[in-house]
Short mmCIF file of C-alpha atoms in Angstrom, two decimals:
data_model
loop_
_atom_site.label_atom_id
_atom_site.label_comp_id
_atom_site.label_asym_id
_atom_site.label_seq_id
_atom_site.Cartn_x
_atom_site.Cartn_y
_atom_site.Cartn_z
CA UNK C 7 0.03 -0.01 -0.01
CA UNK C 8 1.16 3.52 -0.68
CA UNK C 9 -0.39 6.97 -0.54
CA UNK C 10 0.15 9.90 -3.02
CA UNK C 11 -0.24 13.50 -1.78
CA UNK C 12 -1.61 16.02 -4.18
CA UNK C 13 -2.94 19.55 -4.05
CA UNK C 14 -6.50 20.41 -3.28
CA UNK C 15 -9.23 21.69 -5.49
CA UNK C 16 -13.01 21.48 -6.10
CA UNK C 17 -14.96 18.27 -5.37
CA UNK C 18 -18.38 17.13 -6.46
CA UNK C 19 -20.26 14.03 -5.35
CA UNK C 20 -21.64 11.74 -8.06
CA UNK C 21 -25.12 13.21 -7.71
CA UNK C 22 -23.71 16.74 -8.27
CA UNK C 23 -25.78 17.74 -5.27
CA UNK C 24 -22.78 18.71 -3.06
CA UNK C 25 -19.87 20.85 -4.14
CA UNK C 26 -16.95 21.80 -1.88
CA UNK C 27 -13.19 22.66 -1.95
CA UNK C 28 -10.61 20.54 -0.27
CA UNK C 29 -7.18 21.87 0.72
CA UNK C 30 -5.22 18.71 -0.10
CA UNK C 31 -5.72 15.19 -1.50
CA UNK C 32 -4.34 11.84 -0.42
CA UNK C 33 -4.80 9.03 -2.87
CA UNK C 34 -4.66 5.45 -1.42
CA UNK C 35 -3.23 2.82 -3.71
CA UNK C 36 -3.30 -0.92 -2.91
CA UNK C 37 -1.62 -3.74 -4.74
CA UNK C 38 -4.10 -6.56 -4.47
CA UNK C 39 -1.45 -9.17 -5.39
CA UNK C 40 0.48 -8.49 -2.13
CA UNK C 41 0.53 -11.28 0.43
CA UNK C 42 -2.41 -10.73 2.82
CA UNK C 43 -0.77 -10.40 6.26
CA UNK C 44 1.96 -8.24 4.83
CA UNK C 45 -0.57 -6.06 3.15
CA UNK C 46 -2.54 -5.59 6.28
CA UNK C 47 0.53 -4.79 8.34
CA UNK C 48 1.61 -2.19 5.86
CA UNK C 49 -1.85 -0.66 5.84
CA UNK C 50 -1.69 -0.29 9.59
CA UNK C 51 1.63 1.55 9.38
CA UNK C 52 0.82 3.78 6.41
CA UNK C 53 -2.63 4.81 7.51
CA UNK C 54 -1.46 5.20 11.10
CA UNK C 55 1.21 7.59 10.01
CA UNK C 56 -1.27 9.61 7.87
CA UNK C 57 -3.84 9.86 10.75
CA UNK C 58 -1.15 10.95 13.21
CA UNK C 59 0.20 13.51 10.72
CA UNK C 60 -3.22 15.10 10.28
CA UNK C 61 -4.04 14.93 13.95
CA UNK C 62 -0.91 16.92 14.88
CA UNK C 63 -2.09 19.63 12.60
CA UNK C 64 -5.72 19.64 13.83
CA UNK C 65 -7.03 18.63 10.39
CA UNK C 66 -9.90 16.40 9.42
CA UNK C 67 -9.68 13.45 7.07
CA UNK C 68 -12.60 13.00 4.69
CA UNK C 69 -12.65 9.57 3.02
CA UNK C 70 -14.64 9.02 -0.13
CA UNK C 71 -15.00 6.19 -2.60
CA UNK C 72 -17.43 6.77 -5.43
CA UNK C 73 -18.84 9.85 -3.84
CA UNK C 74 -22.28 8.39 -4.15
CA UNK C 75 -23.54 9.63 -0.77
CA UNK C 76 -25.46 12.83 -0.52
CA UNK C 77 -24.41 13.38 3.10
CA UNK C 78 -22.23 16.46 3.79
CA UNK C 79 -18.85 14.88 4.58
CA UNK C 80 -16.49 17.80 4.10
CA UNK C 81 -15.33 20.46 6.42
CA UNK C 82 -13.58 23.49 4.96
CA UNK C 83 -10.03 22.53 5.80
CA UNK C 84 -10.32 18.81 5.27
CA UNK C 85 -7.81 16.57 3.65
CA UNK C 86 -9.48 14.40 1.06
CA UNK C 87 -8.68 10.71 1.22
CA UNK C 88 -9.57 9.23 -2.19
CA UNK C 89 -9.91 5.44 -2.36
CA UNK C 90 -10.65 4.91 -6.07
CA UNK C 91 -7.34 2.97 -6.40
CA UNK C 92 -7.66 1.10 -3.13
CA UNK C 93 -8.47 -2.28 -4.57
CA UNK C 94 -7.57 -5.44 -2.72
CA UNK C 95 -9.29 -8.85 -2.42
CA UNK C 96 -7.82 -11.89 -0.75
CA UNK C 97 -9.15 -15.36 0.07
CA UNK C 98 -8.61 -16.21 3.71
CA UNK C 99 -5.89 -18.83 4.39
CA UNK C 100 -7.05 -22.02 6.05
CA UNK C 101 -4.60 -21.40 8.93
CA UNK C 102 -6.50 -18.21 9.93
CA UNK C 103 -9.81 -19.94 10.81
CA UNK C 104 -10.98 -21.06 14.20
CA UNK C 105 -11.82 -24.71 14.57
CA UNK C 106 -15.25 -25.75 13.35
CA UNK C 107 -15.83 -22.89 10.84
CA UNK C 108 -17.60 -24.34 7.84
CA UNK C 109 -17.77 -23.00 4.26
CA UNK C 110 -14.21 -21.54 4.55
CA UNK C 111 -14.10 -20.95 0.75
CA UNK C 112 -16.92 -18.34 1.14
CA UNK C 113 -14.82 -15.91 3.26
CA UNK C 114 -12.87 -13.11 1.77
CA UNK C 115 -10.95 -10.04 3.05
CA UNK C 116 -11.53 -6.95 0.93
CA UNK C 117 -10.27 -3.44 1.29
CA UNK C 118 -12.91 -0.75 2.06
CA UNK C 119 -12.08 1.15 -1.17
CA UNK C 120 -12.78 -1.84 -3.49
CA UNK C 121 -15.65 -1.19 -5.82
CA UNK C 122 -18.69 -3.58 -5.85
CA UNK C 123 -18.28 -4.51 -9.48
CA UNK C 124 -14.69 -5.72 -8.77
CA UNK C 125 -15.73 -7.80 -5.83
CA UNK C 126 -18.64 -9.26 -7.70
CA UNK C 127 -16.37 -10.17 -10.68
CA UNK C 128 -13.83 -11.81 -8.33
CA UNK C 129 -16.39 -13.78 -6.50
CA UNK C 130 -18.13 -15.04 -9.61
CA UNK C 131 -15.01 -16.42 -11.37
CA UNK C 132 -15.38 -20.02 -12.55
CA UNK C 133 -14.18 -22.21 -9.85
CA UNK C 134 -15.25 -19.88 -7.15
CA UNK C 135 -18.87 -19.45 -8.20
CA UNK C 136 -19.70 -17.21 -5.28
CA UNK C 137 -21.94 -14.10 -4.89
CA UNK C 138 -22.76 -11.43 -2.45
CA UNK C 139 -26.03 -11.83 -0.61
CA UNK C 140 -27.31 -8.46 -1.71
CA UNK C 141 -25.90 -5.19 -3.16
CA UNK C 142 -27.01 -1.61 -3.73
CA UNK C 143 -28.84 -0.20 -6.68
CA UNK C 144 -25.67 -0.09 -8.77
CA UNK C 145 -22.22 -1.50 -8.76
CA UNK C 146 -20.11 1.62 -8.68
CA UNK C 147 -20.05 2.07 -4.96
CA UNK C 148 -17.11 1.28 -2.70
CA UNK C 149 -17.57 -1.53 -0.17
CA UNK C 150 -16.96 0.87 2.74
CA UNK C 151 -19.43 3.48 1.32
CA UNK C 152 -22.05 0.67 0.71
CA UNK C 153 -21.79 -0.87 4.13
CA UNK C 154 -21.07 2.36 6.05
CA UNK C 155 -24.31 4.03 5.04
CA UNK C 156 -26.53 0.91 5.51
CA UNK C 157 -27.32 0.73 1.75
CA UNK C 158 -29.48 -2.15 0.94
CA UNK C 159 -30.30 -4.26 -2.13
CA UNK C 160 -34.05 -4.49 -1.59
CA UNK C 161 -33.68 -8.26 -1.36
CA UNK C 162 -36.72 -9.73 0.46
CA UNK C 163 -34.88 -12.13 2.73
CA UNK C 164 -31.90 -9.85 3.51
CA UNK C 165 -31.11 -6.68 5.44
CA UNK C 166 -28.67 -3.92 4.50
CA UNK C 167 -25.27 -4.67 2.99
CA UNK C 168 -23.78 -4.60 6.58
CA UNK C 169 -25.21 -8.10 6.87
CA UNK C 170 -22.29 -9.33 4.67
CA UNK C 171 -19.74 -8.31 7.32
CA UNK C 172 -18.20 -10.72 9.94
CA UNK C 173 -15.40 -8.28 10.99
CA UNK C 174 -14.03 -4.87 10.20
CA UNK C 175 -10.39 -3.62 10.28
CA UNK C 176 -10.18 0.03 11.30
CA UNK C 177 -7.05 2.28 11.10
CA UNK C 178 -7.42 4.55 14.15
CA UNK C 179 -4.14 6.41 14.75
CA UNK C 180 -0.33 6.21 14.96
CA UNK C 181 0.58 2.52 14.36
CA UNK C 182 -2.92 1.44 15.42
CA UNK C 183 -5.35 -0.91 13.63
CA UNK C 184 -8.32 -2.35 15.48
CA UNK C 185 -10.07 -5.65 14.45
CA UNK C 186 -13.78 -5.69 15.46
CA UNK C 187 -15.41 -9.11 14.97
CA UNK C 188 -19.04 -10.08 15.18
CA UNK C 189 -19.41 -11.65 18.64
CA UNK C 190 -22.27 -13.81 17.48
CA UNK C 191 -20.23 -15.30 14.65
CA UNK C 192 -16.43 -15.34 15.42
CA UNK C 193 -14.54 -16.70 12.40
CA UNK C 194 -10.74 -16.01 12.66
CA UNK C 195 -8.19 -16.98 15.32
CA UNK C 196 -7.10 -14.20 17.61
CA UNK C 197 -3.38 -15.19 17.16
CA UNK C 198 -3.67 -14.83 13.39
CA UNK C 199 -5.42 -11.38 13.66
CA UNK C 200 -2.78 -10.16 16.14
CA UNK C 201 -0.19 -10.21 13.33
CA UNK C 202 -1.65 -7.02 11.91
CA UNK C 203 -4.19 -5.53 14.40
CA UNK C 204 -5.22 -5.19 18.02
CA UNK C 205 -8.40 -7.02 19.11
CA UNK C 206 -11.09 -4.56 19.73
CA UNK C 207 -14.02 -4.96 22.06
CA UNK C 208 -16.67 -7.00 20.22
CA UNK C 209 -19.31 -5.05 22.02
CA UNK C 210 -18.54 -2.15 19.56
CA UNK C 211 -19.06 -4.26 16.43
CA UNK C 212 -22.69 -3.35 15.99
CA UNK C 213 -22.03 0.29 16.34
CA UNK C 214 -19.16 0.22 13.79
CA UNK C 215 -21.08 -1.76 11.12
CA UNK C 216 -22.81 1.32 9.77
CA UNK C 217 -19.88 3.62 10.54
CA UNK C 218 -21.05 6.79 8.75
CA UNK C 219 -17.48 7.86 8.28
CA UNK C 220 -16.87 8.35 12.04
CA UNK C 221 -14.98 5.21 13.16
CA UNK C 222 -11.60 5.79 11.62
CA UNK C 223 -10.33 4.69 8.20
CA UNK C 224 -12.13 1.46 7.17
CA UNK C 225 -9.14 -0.47 5.96
CA UNK C 226 -10.73 -3.86 5.26
CA UNK C 227 -13.73 -6.08 5.82
CA UNK C 228 -14.08 -9.81 6.43
CA UNK C 229 -16.99 -10.69 4.14
CA UNK C 230 -18.95 -13.95 4.11
CA UNK C 231 -20.25 -14.62 0.51
CA UNK C 232 -22.81 -17.22 -0.51
CA UNK C 233 -22.90 -19.73 -3.29
CA UNK C 234 -23.79 -18.22 -6.56
CA UNK C 235 -27.56 -18.05 -7.17
CA UNK C 236 -29.71 -17.33 -10.14
CA UNK C 237 -32.86 -15.31 -10.80
CA UNK C 238 -35.17 -14.65 -13.68
CA UNK C 239 -36.15 -11.05 -14.48
CA UNK C 240 -39.70 -9.83 -14.90
CA UNK C 241 -40.47 -6.13 -15.70
CA UNK C 242 -44.17 -5.36 -16.22
CA UNK C 243 -46.85 -2.74 -15.78
CA UNK C 244 -50.17 -3.76 -14.20
CA UNK C 245 -53.01 -2.52 -12.16
CA UNK C 246 -52.71 -3.89 -8.62
CA UNK C 247 -55.50 -6.11 -7.31
CA UNK C 248 -57.65 -4.79 -4.47
CA UNK C 249 -56.04 -7.08 -1.84
CA UNK C 250 -52.41 -6.11 -2.86
CA UNK C 251 -51.81 -3.80 0.08
CA UNK C 252 -53.13 -6.31 2.65
CA UNK C 253 -51.04 -9.17 1.20
CA UNK C 254 -47.81 -7.16 1.12
CA UNK C 255 -48.41 -5.78 4.65
CA UNK C 256 -48.47 -9.41 5.77
CA UNK C 257 -45.25 -10.28 3.86
CA UNK C 258 -47.19 -12.44 1.35
CA UNK C 259 -45.19 -11.28 -1.60
CA UNK C 260 -45.60 -14.19 -3.93
CA UNK C 261 -49.43 -13.96 -3.59
CA UNK C 262 -49.33 -10.20 -4.07
CA UNK C 263 -47.37 -10.79 -7.37
CA UNK C 264 -50.12 -13.11 -8.65
CA UNK C 265 -49.73 -15.98 -11.13
CA UNK C 266 -46.40 -14.89 -12.48
CA UNK C 267 -44.64 -16.30 -9.40
CA UNK C 268 -45.97 -19.78 -10.22
CA UNK C 269 -44.96 -21.00 -6.80
CA UNK C 270 -41.38 -19.75 -7.10
CA UNK C 271 -39.66 -17.86 -4.36
CA UNK C 272 -39.53 -14.09 -5.12
CA UNK C 273 -36.06 -12.75 -4.44
CA UNK C 274 -36.58 -9.10 -5.18
CA UNK C 275 -39.61 -6.89 -5.61
CA UNK C 276 -39.68 -3.21 -6.58
CA UNK C 277 -42.72 -1.07 -7.56
CA UNK C 278 -42.79 2.39 -9.03
CA UNK C 279 -45.92 4.49 -8.52
CA UNK C 280 -47.02 7.64 -10.29
CA UNK C 281 -47.67 9.85 -7.34
CA UNK C 282 -50.19 11.89 -9.29
CA UNK C 283 -52.31 9.07 -10.69
CA UNK C 284 -55.65 8.02 -9.36
CA UNK C 285 -56.22 4.69 -7.61
CA UNK C 286 -56.36 1.80 -10.03
CA UNK C 287 -53.68 3.30 -12.26
CA UNK C 288 -50.89 1.03 -13.42
CA UNK C 289 -47.73 0.57 -11.51
CA UNK C 290 -44.40 -0.68 -12.64
CA UNK C 291 -43.11 -3.91 -11.21
CA UNK C 292 -39.58 -5.26 -11.32
CA UNK C 293 -39.36 -8.88 -9.91
CA UNK C 294 -36.52 -11.40 -9.58
CA UNK C 295 -37.74 -14.96 -9.21
CA UNK C 296 -35.32 -17.60 -7.91
CA UNK C 297 -34.18 -20.29 -10.34
CA UNK C 298 -33.16 -23.61 -8.77
CA UNK C 299 -30.19 -25.14 -10.53
CA UNK C 300 -28.23 -28.28 -9.59
CA UNK C 301 -25.32 -27.17 -11.70
CA UNK C 302 -24.14 -23.82 -12.98
CA UNK C 303 -26.38 -22.88 -15.97
CA UNK C 304 -25.34 -21.12 -19.09
CA UNK C 305 -25.19 -17.41 -18.27
CA UNK C 306 -25.54 -16.00 -21.73
CA UNK C 307 -28.23 -13.41 -21.04
CA UNK C 308 -27.49 -9.76 -21.45
CA UNK C 309 -26.63 -8.07 -18.10
CA UNK C 310 -29.11 -5.42 -16.97
CA UNK C 311 -27.74 -2.11 -18.13
CA UNK C 312 -30.71 0.32 -18.48
CA UNK C 313 -31.90 2.26 -15.53
CA UNK C 314 -35.16 4.07 -15.41
CA UNK C 315 -33.85 7.62 -15.44
CA UNK C 316 -32.00 7.07 -18.72
CA UNK C 317 -35.41 7.50 -20.29
CA UNK C 318 -35.48 11.16 -19.08
CA UNK C 319 -32.74 12.21 -21.45
CA UNK C 320 -34.16 10.44 -24.44
CA UNK C 321 -37.77 11.52 -23.94
CA UNK C 322 -36.92 15.02 -22.94
CA UNK C 323 -34.59 15.52 -25.88
CA UNK C 324 -37.56 15.03 -28.22
CA UNK C 325 -39.52 17.59 -26.28
CA UNK C 326 -36.72 20.08 -26.43
CA UNK C 327 -36.48 19.67 -30.23
CA UNK C 328 -40.18 20.36 -30.54
CA UNK C 329 -39.95 23.44 -28.27
CA UNK C 330 -36.97 24.81 -30.08
CA UNK C 331 -38.77 24.44 -33.41
CA UNK C 332 -41.90 26.09 -32.14
CA UNK C 333 -41.69 29.85 -32.80
CA UNK C 334 -42.42 31.00 -29.30
CA UNK C 335 -41.32 34.30 -27.83
CA UNK C 336 -38.03 33.90 -25.78
CA UNK C 337 -39.76 34.56 -22.47
CA UNK C 338 -42.16 31.64 -23.16
CA UNK C 339 -39.50 29.04 -23.91
CA UNK C 340 -38.69 28.31 -20.22
CA UNK C 341 -42.37 27.94 -19.34
CA UNK C 342 -42.86 25.62 -22.39
CA UNK C 343 -39.86 23.42 -21.31
CA UNK C 344 -41.14 23.22 -17.78
CA UNK C 345 -44.56 21.98 -19.01
CA UNK C 346 -42.83 19.27 -20.99
CA UNK C 347 -41.39 17.71 -17.79
CA UNK C 348 -43.50 14.81 -16.64
CA UNK C 349 -41.08 12.50 -14.84
CA UNK C 350 -43.69 9.75 -14.14
CA UNK C 351 -45.03 9.84 -17.70
CA UNK C 352 -41.54 9.54 -19.24
CA UNK C 353 -40.50 6.79 -16.94
CA UNK C 354 -43.63 4.79 -17.43
CA UNK C 355 -43.53 5.07 -21.14
CA UNK C 356 -39.89 3.95 -21.27
CA UNK C 357 -40.42 1.16 -18.85
CA UNK C 358 -43.22 -0.34 -20.86
CA UNK C 359 -41.16 -0.33 -23.98
CA UNK C 360 -38.47 -2.34 -22.25
CA UNK C 361 -40.79 -4.57 -20.20
CA UNK C 362 -39.83 -8.32 -20.23
CA UNK C 363 -40.87 -11.71 -18.89
CA UNK C 364 -37.62 -13.64 -18.57
CA UNK C 365 -38.44 -15.62 -15.60
CA UNK C 366 -36.68 -18.69 -17.03
CA UNK C 367 -33.53 -16.86 -18.08
CA UNK C 368 -30.94 -17.20 -15.34
CA UNK C 369 -28.91 -14.18 -14.30
CA UNK C 370 -26.51 -13.77 -11.39
CA UNK C 371 -26.76 -10.91 -8.89
CA UNK C 372 -23.92 -9.15 -10.76
CA UNK C 373 -25.89 -9.41 -13.99
CA UNK C 374 -29.02 -8.08 -12.39
CA UNK C 375 -27.28 -5.05 -10.83
CA UNK C 376 -26.67 -2.18 -13.25
CA UNK C 377 -23.51 -0.16 -13.63
CA UNK C 378 -23.81 3.42 -12.50
CA UNK C 379 -24.14 5.84 -15.43
CA UNK C 380 -24.82 9.62 -15.22
CA UNK C 381 -28.30 10.67 -16.19
CA UNK C 382 -28.94 13.24 -18.89
CA UNK C 383 -31.84 15.54 -19.63
CA UNK C 384 -31.97 17.73 -22.73
CA UNK C 385 -28.52 16.37 -23.58
CA UNK C 386 -27.05 17.78 -20.35
CA UNK C 387 -26.10 15.82 -17.29
CA UNK C 388 -28.73 16.02 -14.61
CA UNK C 389 -28.57 13.94 -11.49
CA UNK C 390 -31.42 12.44 -9.57
CA UNK C 391 -32.69 13.59 -6.30
CA UNK C 392 -33.10 10.71 -3.75
CA UNK C 393 -34.63 10.49 -0.38
CA UNK C 394 -35.70 7.17 1.15
CA UNK C 395 -38.07 6.51 4.07
CA UNK C 396 -38.07 3.08 5.83
CA UNK C 397 -41.42 2.35 7.50
CA UNK C 398 -42.77 -0.82 9.18
CA UNK C 399 -44.12 -3.11 6.51
CA UNK C 400 -47.56 -3.34 8.05
CA UNK C 401 -47.87 0.50 7.82
CA UNK C 402 -47.03 0.64 4.08
CA UNK C 403 -50.56 0.85 2.78
CA UNK C 404 -51.31 3.80 5.05
CA UNK C 405 -47.97 5.49 4.24
CA UNK C 406 -48.56 5.09 0.54
CA UNK C 407 -52.03 6.59 0.83
CA UNK C 408 -50.65 9.59 2.60
CA UNK C 409 -47.93 9.98 0.10
CA UNK C 410 -50.16 9.86 -2.93
CA UNK C 411 -52.76 12.22 -1.42
CA UNK C 412 -50.00 14.61 -0.70
CA UNK C 413 -48.74 14.64 -4.25
CA UNK C 414 -52.10 14.82 -5.97
CA UNK C 415 -53.57 17.40 -3.59
CA UNK C 416 -57.06 17.44 -2.02
CA UNK C 417 -59.57 19.92 -0.83
CA UNK C 418 -58.05 19.72 2.60
CA UNK C 419 -54.44 19.80 1.36
CA UNK C 420 -53.91 22.62 -1.11
CA UNK C 421 -50.22 21.79 -1.52
CA UNK C 422 -49.75 20.78 -5.16
CA UNK C 423 -46.44 19.56 -6.59
CA UNK C 424 -45.06 19.56 -10.12
CA UNK C 425 -44.59 16.09 -11.73
CA UNK C 426 -40.92 16.02 -10.83
CA UNK C 427 -40.72 12.71 -9.03
CA UNK C 428 -41.95 9.18 -8.63
CA UNK C 429 -42.35 6.87 -5.63
CA UNK C 430 -40.36 3.66 -5.70
CA UNK C 431 -41.07 1.03 -3.06
CA UNK C 432 -38.68 -1.74 -2.00
CA UNK C 433 -38.45 -4.15 0.92
CA UNK C 434 -35.75 -5.42 3.34
CA UNK C 435 -35.27 -7.02 6.77
CA UNK C 436 -34.07 -5.40 10.00
CA UNK C 437 -30.41 -4.32 10.26
CA UNK C 438 -28.27 -5.84 12.97
CA UNK C 439 -26.30 -2.51 13.13
CA UNK C 440 -26.84 0.05 15.86
CA UNK C 441 -27.31 2.76 13.28
CA UNK C 442 -28.69 0.77 10.49
CA UNK C 443 -31.69 2.70 9.03
CA UNK C 444 -33.61 -0.53 8.48
CA UNK C 445 -34.87 -0.35 12.05
CA UNK C 446 -38.03 -2.46 11.82
CA UNK C 447 -38.34 -6.23 11.76
CA UNK C 448 -39.74 -5.92 8.22
CA UNK C 449 -39.14 -2.75 6.28
CA UNK C 450 -40.86 -1.09 3.32
CA UNK C 451 -38.70 1.62 1.83
CA UNK C 452 -40.46 4.45 0.08
CA UNK C 453 -38.04 6.25 -2.21
CA UNK C 454 -38.66 9.69 -3.70
CA UNK C 455 -36.66 9.75 -6.90
CA UNK C 456 -36.84 12.83 -9.03
CA UNK C 457 -35.21 16.00 -10.44
CA UNK C 458 -32.29 17.35 -8.34
CA UNK C 459 -32.38 20.42 -6.11
CA UNK C 460 -30.18 22.30 -8.51
CA UNK C 461 -32.30 21.54 -11.63
CA UNK C 462 -32.09 24.80 -13.71
CA UNK C 463 -35.88 25.08 -14.19
CA UNK C 464 -36.71 24.29 -10.61
CA UNK C 465 -38.06 21.15 -8.88
CA UNK C 466 -40.49 20.09 -6.25
CA UNK C 467 -38.92 16.71 -5.46
CA UNK C 468 -37.01 17.76 -2.31
CA UNK C 469 -39.98 19.84 -1.05
CA UNK C 470 -42.14 16.69 -1.33
CA UNK C 471 -39.66 14.76 0.75
CA UNK C 472 -39.82 17.40 3.49
CA UNK C 473 -43.64 17.41 3.39
CA UNK C 474 -43.92 13.57 3.53
CA UNK C 475 -41.58 13.46 6.54
CA UNK C 476 -43.98 15.83 8.30
CA UNK C 477 -47.06 13.91 7.28
CA UNK C 478 -45.75 10.55 8.36
CA UNK C 479 -44.87 12.00 11.77
CA UNK C 480 -48.39 13.62 12.07
CA UNK C 481 -49.96 10.25 11.33
CA UNK C 482 -47.85 8.45 13.87
CA UNK C 483 -46.08 6.28 11.39
CA UNK C 484 -42.47 5.64 12.54
CA UNK C 485 -39.86 6.02 9.91
CA UNK C 486 -36.15 6.57 9.39
CA UNK C 487 -34.21 7.93 6.49
CA UNK C 488 -31.33 6.49 4.38
CA UNK C 489 -28.04 7.91 5.57
CA UNK C 490 -26.54 7.89 2.05
CA UNK C 491 -29.41 9.81 0.55
CA UNK C 492 -30.86 13.22 1.54
CA UNK C 493 -31.55 12.48 5.17
CA UNK C 494 -33.42 15.52 6.41
CA UNK C 495 -33.11 14.85 10.11
CA UNK C 496 -31.35 16.59 13.00
CA UNK C 497 -29.93 15.33 16.34
CA UNK C 498 -33.24 15.36 18.18
CA UNK C 499 -34.92 13.23 15.53
CA UNK C 500 -32.01 10.78 15.45
CA UNK C 501 -31.93 10.46 19.22
CA UNK C 502 -35.74 9.77 19.29
CA UNK C 503 -35.54 7.19 16.56
CA UNK C 504 -32.37 5.32 17.46
CA UNK C 505 -32.46 5.58 21.19
CA UNK C 506 -29.55 3.61 22.80
CA UNK C 507 -28.00 3.18 19.34
CA UNK C 508 -26.78 6.82 19.50
CA UNK C 509 -25.02 6.28 22.91
CA UNK C 510 -23.48 3.05 21.59
CA UNK C 511 -22.22 4.81 18.51
CA UNK C 512 -20.69 7.69 20.39
CA UNK C 513 -19.08 5.27 22.98
CA UNK C 514 -17.57 3.28 20.21
CA UNK C 515 -16.07 6.43 18.58
CA UNK C 516 -14.58 7.44 21.93
CA UNK C 517 -13.14 4.03 22.65
CA UNK C 518 -11.68 3.47 19.16
CA UNK C 519 -10.33 6.92 18.30
CA UNK C 520 -9.76 8.73 21.61
CA UNK C 521 -8.33 12.14 21.01
CA UNK C 522 -8.11 11.46 17.25
CA UNK C 523 -11.91 11.49 16.99
CA UNK C 524 -11.72 14.97 15.68
CA UNK C 525 -9.81 13.73 12.70
CA UNK C 526 -12.88 11.73 11.52
CA UNK C 527 -15.70 14.27 11.84
CA UNK C 528 -18.12 15.81 9.31
CA UNK C 529 -20.95 18.32 9.16
CA UNK C 530 -23.36 15.35 8.79
CA UNK C 531 -22.09 13.62 11.97
CA UNK C 532 -22.42 16.95 13.85
CA UNK C 533 -25.80 17.64 12.47
CA UNK C 534 -27.04 14.05 13.53
CA UNK C 535 -25.63 14.44 17.02
CA UNK C 536 -23.14 11.56 16.56
CA UNK C 537 -19.83 13.38 16.73
#
């Protein structure tokens, strides 16, 4: 491992929703072919020196991978630690395991900066034939960013991506690296770990799983993979039956999907709602159905590559052409363009054109998870606004009713919104992490996906997220917001929602970092009352 120091400059996250200026940059480079124990020892020394150097100068370290998060992670004088070249994946040697650990071939140690697509490719190589349990909405995130914000893959039987982790290796200061292992599932021998790290108190493991950038430098994870599995893809538009809400609220997903499940186990279920449509309007469903296979099938299907918001650029470009050819007065052009924007309409039209029923065509998780590509509107890059609310599954029908009434407007609610967003609903299990935002036994996640705050012609998407937060609270529906998206919550809300989890998080920070805690701090952590 080595670091390269460079000058500072402007920085933008991938959503183009946060812009800041850093004073200096530190690039982390890892040679993944280096012997494992030697690599981890070197990481302890190199990162320890870096942390001590910054601490002596009262400077913060801001660590980013893909920059996918919308949380405010930079202070004005921060040193930016960039992990785009921090790629390292190693199988765990047999000598490292405790007695009695089964499935040893499924364990892997991976650096925090490694991108999801690299890990997926490594796991899926012939002869390994392994897979992650679940992953985020795309493969461009770093492992530490994915896990550290509690991102989830909307997989019906799984929780957030922190569920992959059996131990985490944290660089915390001068010559210091701490190994925190899951106390419920110890995997590696203490003597083996002691070659490159101190053994941390396992009581802090749950607090460090969703680390939110506040537990030091996430050097590596011990990941438990699963055997490769296969799913068939269905994308369809349909009108939901009258009993859909009741079935889903009870977790009866196969019945809610109808005949298309054919007795198969649904692995993934996503629905997109037009917030402005009346009851009985079509919704868009994306379903993965498990395919049982005694041997590895031929995987010759095209990987999923198209994401919904790619439709915006294509559809809107046609509207722009029409508007530019229409001889309107210049002052009317902007209004005309604004009238053309119908995010639900464009997404629904495009989805229907690319609908499919490939339930018998096997794809791996890697093939079902799209690569991240920037979105474009009118030929210009425009990124998507995201907010995500996790609510108890049995409250989903009520929460959806409130959300749809809010968007459409009623006589009692005169707030009307422009058609700048859609609701996307996904599902996941409870997180084991102290600060995992999937707080409920069974979670329904309502996403507001729409035009970004900085859209040149204006947008209502972020205003809708603020209003929905208020209405869910007013109705007594508990919720929590995704840390990596636009989490519009302050310290009092976090304390009320997470209770003892906040104290556990702060105690772990103090224990792990001591006086160097100020090195790993951010405006987001301060706002949430976690610093």
